[in-house]
mmCIF file with all atom_site columns, C-alpha atoms in Angstrom:
data_model
loop_
_atom_site.group_PDB
_atom_site.id
_atom_site.type_symbol
_atom_site.label_atom_id
_atom_site.label_alt_id
_atom_site.label_comp_id
_atom_site.label_asym_id
_atom_site.label_entity_id
_atom_site.label_seq_id
_atom_site.pdbx_PDB_ins_code
_atom_site.Cartn_x
_atom_site.Cartn_y
_atom_site.Cartn_z
_atom_site.occupancy
_atom_site.B_iso_or_equiv
_atom_site.pdbx_formal_charge
_atom_site.auth_seq_id
_atom_site.auth_comp_id
_atom_site.auth_asym_id
_atom_site.auth_atom_id
_atom_site.pdbx_PDB_model_num
ATOM 1  C CA . UNK A 1 1  ? -4.520  23.223 12.632 1.00 62.00 ? 1266 UNK A CA 1
ATOM 2  C CA . UNK A 1 2  ? -4.897  21.364 9.152  1.00 69.00 ? 1267 UNK A CA 1
ATOM 3  C CA . UNK A 1 3  ? -8.253  20.430 7.515  1.00 72.00 ? 1268 UNK A CA 1
ATOM 4  C CA . UNK A 1 4  ? -8.574  17.963 5.070  1.00 79.00 ? 1269 UNK A CA 1
ATOM 5  C CA . UNK A 1 5  ? -11.400 19.031 2.402  1.00 84.00 ? 1270 UNK A CA 1
ATOM 6  C CA . UNK A 1 6  ? -12.666 15.213 2.623  1.00 87.00 ? 1271 UNK A CA 1
ATOM 7  C CA . UNK A 1 7  ? -13.905 15.188 6.558  1.00 91.00 ? 1272 UNK A CA 1
ATOM 8  C CA . UNK A 1 8  ? -15.750 18.705 5.606  1.00 95.00 ? 1273 UNK A CA 1
ATOM 9  C CA . UNK A 1 9  ? -19.847 18.476 5.595  1.00 95.00 ? 1274 UNK A CA 1
ATOM 10 C CA . UNK A 1 10 ? -22.800 20.903 6.262  1.00 95.00 ? 1275 UNK A CA 1
ATOM 11 C CA . UNK A 1 11 ? -24.256 20.755 9.547  1.00 95.00 ? 1276 UNK A CA 1
ATOM 12 C CA . UNK A 1 12 ? -27.622 20.506 6.783  1.00 96.00 ? 1277 UNK A CA 1
ATOM 13 C CA . UNK A 1 13 ? -26.250 17.470 5.812  1.00 96.00 ? 1278 UNK A CA 1
ATOM 14 C CA . UNK A 1 14 ? -24.728 16.051 9.418  1.00 96.00 ? 1279 UNK A CA 1
ATOM 15 C CA . UNK A 1 15 ? -28.186 16.285 10.326 1.00 95.00 ? 1280 UNK A CA 1
ATOM 16 C CA . UNK A 1 16 ? -29.581 14.782 7.700  1.00 96.00 ? 1281 UNK A CA 1
ATOM 17 C CA . UNK A 1 17 ? -27.556 11.457 7.675  1.00 95.00 ? 1282 UNK A CA 1
ATOM 18 C CA . UNK A 1 18 ? -25.647 11.739 10.119 1.00 95.00 ? 1283 UNK A CA 1
ATOM 19 C CA . UNK A 1 19 ? -24.323 8.088  9.613  1.00 96.00 ? 1284 UNK A CA 1
ATOM 20 C CA . UNK A 1 20 ? -22.059 10.012 6.663  1.00 95.00 ? 1285 UNK A CA 1
ATOM 21 C CA . UNK A 1 21 ? -20.731 11.700 9.182  1.00 96.00 ? 1286 UNK A CA 1
ATOM 22 C CA . UNK A 1 22 ? -19.760 8.444  10.828 1.00 96.00 ? 1287 UNK A CA 1
ATOM 23 C CA . UNK A 1 23 ? -18.399 6.962  7.809  1.00 95.00 ? 1288 UNK A CA 1
ATOM 24 C CA . UNK A 1 24 ? -16.029 9.878  6.781  1.00 94.00 ? 1289 UNK A CA 1
ATOM 25 C CA . UNK A 1 25 ? -14.504 9.815  10.746 1.00 93.00 ? 1290 UNK A CA 1
ATOM 26 C CA . UNK A 1 26 ? -14.182 5.669  10.360 1.00 94.00 ? 1291 UNK A CA 1
ATOM 27 C CA . UNK A 1 27 ? -12.601 6.414  6.311  1.00 92.00 ? 1292 UNK A CA 1
ATOM 28 C CA . UNK A 1 28 ? -9.989  10.145 7.855  1.00 90.00 ? 1293 UNK A CA 1
ATOM 29 C CA . UNK A 1 29 ? -10.005 10.085 11.943 1.00 87.00 ? 1294 UNK A CA 1
ATOM 30 C CA . UNK A 1 30 ? -12.278 13.218 11.546 1.00 90.00 ? 1295 UNK A CA 1
ATOM 31 C CA . UNK A 1 31 ? -14.796 15.054 10.558 1.00 94.00 ? 1296 UNK A CA 1
ATOM 32 C CA . UNK A 1 32 ? -15.668 18.263 10.224 1.00 94.00 ? 1297 UNK A CA 1
ATOM 33 C CA . UNK A 1 33 ? -19.085 19.926 9.934  1.00 95.00 ? 1298 UNK A CA 1
ATOM 34 C CA . UNK A 1 34 ? -19.876 23.264 9.075  1.00 95.00 ? 1299 UNK A CA 1
ATOM 35 C CA . UNK A 1 35 ? -21.973 26.174 10.292 1.00 94.00 ? 1300 UNK A CA 1
ATOM 36 C CA . UNK A 1 36 ? -22.354 28.756 7.340  1.00 94.00 ? 1301 UNK A CA 1
ATOM 37 C CA . UNK A 1 37 ? -19.418 27.313 5.623  1.00 91.00 ? 1302 UNK A CA 1
ATOM 38 C CA . UNK A 1 38 ? -17.395 27.995 8.512  1.00 92.00 ? 1303 UNK A CA 1
ATOM 39 C CA . UNK A 1 39 ? -15.477 24.623 10.083 1.00 92.00 ? 1304 UNK A CA 1
ATOM 40 C CA . UNK A 1 40 ? -17.154 24.300 13.969 1.00 94.00 ? 1305 UNK A CA 1
ATOM 41 C CA . UNK A 1 41 ? -17.339 21.163 15.160 1.00 94.00 ? 1306 UNK A CA 1
ATOM 42 C CA . UNK A 1 42 ? -15.260 18.188 14.849 1.00 92.00 ? 1307 UNK A CA 1
ATOM 43 C CA . UNK A 1 43 ? -15.782 14.706 15.376 1.00 94.00 ? 1308 UNK A CA 1
ATOM 44 C CA . UNK A 1 44 ? -13.176 12.585 16.212 1.00 91.00 ? 1309 UNK A CA 1
ATOM 45 C CA . UNK A 1 45 ? -13.027 8.178  16.878 1.00 88.00 ? 1310 UNK A CA 1
ATOM 46 C CA . UNK A 1 46 ? -13.939 7.942  20.908 1.00 85.00 ? 1311 UNK A CA 1
ATOM 47 C CA . UNK A 1 47 ? -11.099 5.959  21.302 1.00 81.00 ? 1312 UNK A CA 1
ATOM 48 C CA . UNK A 1 48 ? -8.794  8.661  19.688 1.00 79.00 ? 1313 UNK A CA 1
ATOM 49 C CA . UNK A 1 49 ? -9.817  11.387 22.064 1.00 74.00 ? 1314 UNK A CA 1
ATOM 50 C CA . UNK A 1 50 ? -7.283  10.437 24.324 1.00 71.00 ? 1315 UNK A CA 1
ATOM 51 C CA . UNK A 1 51 ? -4.269  11.426 21.972 1.00 70.00 ? 1316 UNK A CA 1
ATOM 52 C CA . UNK A 1 52 ? -6.231  14.684 21.000 1.00 66.00 ? 1317 UNK A CA 1
ATOM 53 C CA . UNK A 1 53 ? -4.410  17.204 24.473 1.00 67.00 ? 1318 UNK A CA 1
ATOM 54 C CA . UNK A 1 54 ? -4.410  20.703 24.735 1.00 65.00 ? 1319 UNK A CA 1
ATOM 55 C CA . UNK A 1 55 ? -1.766  22.530 25.984 1.00 65.00 ? 1320 UNK A CA 1
ATOM 56 C CA . UNK A 1 56 ? -1.848  23.667 29.739 1.00 72.00 ? 1321 UNK A CA 1
ATOM 57 C CA . UNK A 1 57 ? -0.441  26.969 30.567 1.00 74.00 ? 1322 UNK A CA 1
ATOM 58 C CA . UNK A 1 58 ? 2.945   25.529 31.673 1.00 75.00 ? 1323 UNK A CA 1
ATOM 59 C CA . UNK A 1 59 ? 3.525   24.122 28.939 1.00 78.00 ? 1324 UNK A CA 1
ATOM 60 C CA . UNK A 1 60 ? 2.843   26.640 26.664 1.00 80.00 ? 1325 UNK A CA 1
ATOM 61 C CA . UNK A 1 61 ? 5.540   29.338 28.678 1.00 83.00 ? 1326 UNK A CA 1
ATOM 62 C CA . UNK A 1 62 ? 7.955   26.370 28.181 1.00 85.00 ? 1327 UNK A CA 1
ATOM 63 C CA . UNK A 1 63 ? 7.510   26.607 24.420 1.00 84.00 ? 1328 UNK A CA 1
ATOM 64 C CA . UNK A 1 64 ? 7.222   29.664 24.346 1.00 86.00 ? 1329 UNK A CA 1
ATOM 65 C CA . UNK A 1 65 ? 10.580  30.203 26.572 1.00 87.00 ? 1330 UNK A CA 1
ATOM 66 C CA . UNK A 1 66 ? 12.270  28.095 24.211 1.00 88.00 ? 1331 UNK A CA 1
ATOM 67 C CA . UNK A 1 67 ? 11.098  29.771 21.313 1.00 87.00 ? 1332 UNK A CA 1
ATOM 68 C CA . UNK A 1 68 ? 12.643  32.906 22.761 1.00 87.00 ? 1333 UNK A CA 1
ATOM 69 C CA . UNK A 1 69 ? 15.739  31.077 23.118 1.00 89.00 ? 1334 UNK A CA 1
ATOM 70 C CA . UNK A 1 70 ? 16.040  29.890 19.812 1.00 90.00 ? 1335 UNK A CA 1
ATOM 71 C CA . UNK A 1 71 ? 14.925  33.490 17.423 1.00 88.00 ? 1336 UNK A CA 1
ATOM 72 C CA . UNK A 1 72 ? 16.355  35.653 20.071 1.00 87.00 ? 1337 UNK A CA 1
ATOM 73 C CA . UNK A 1 73 ? 18.553  36.951 17.113 1.00 87.00 ? 1338 UNK A CA 1
ATOM 74 C CA . UNK A 1 74 ? 15.352  37.734 15.422 1.00 85.00 ? 1339 UNK A CA 1
ATOM 75 C CA . UNK A 1 75 ? 13.493  39.041 18.341 1.00 80.00 ? 1340 UNK A CA 1
ATOM 76 C CA . UNK A 1 76 ? 16.318  41.843 18.812 1.00 83.00 ? 1341 UNK A CA 1
ATOM 77 C CA . UNK A 1 77 ? 15.624  42.700 15.069 1.00 83.00 ? 1342 UNK A CA 1
ATOM 78 C CA . UNK A 1 78 ? 11.515  42.846 15.318 1.00 82.00 ? 1343 UNK A CA 1
ATOM 79 C CA . UNK A 1 79 ? 11.738  44.828 18.528 1.00 82.00 ? 1344 UNK A CA 1
ATOM 80 C CA . UNK A 1 80 ? 13.882  47.806 16.761 1.00 80.00 ? 1345 UNK A CA 1
#
């Protein structure tokens, strides 16, 4: 996932000024809250939550098979 540095906010600042988090989400679509300078939480607009999807096991398996077929030669070289 690519994180826009303009959407990052410390957990301390988010706790003290949640309206700033909401403003970031309204302007950029997301806000990333940092804990100990590491991205920890992602805040997104509720209406966009449905669009965010985690791939299921079957989808990951299908993608893996396709990548292996597309890159068979490279995998064979790496296997040596």
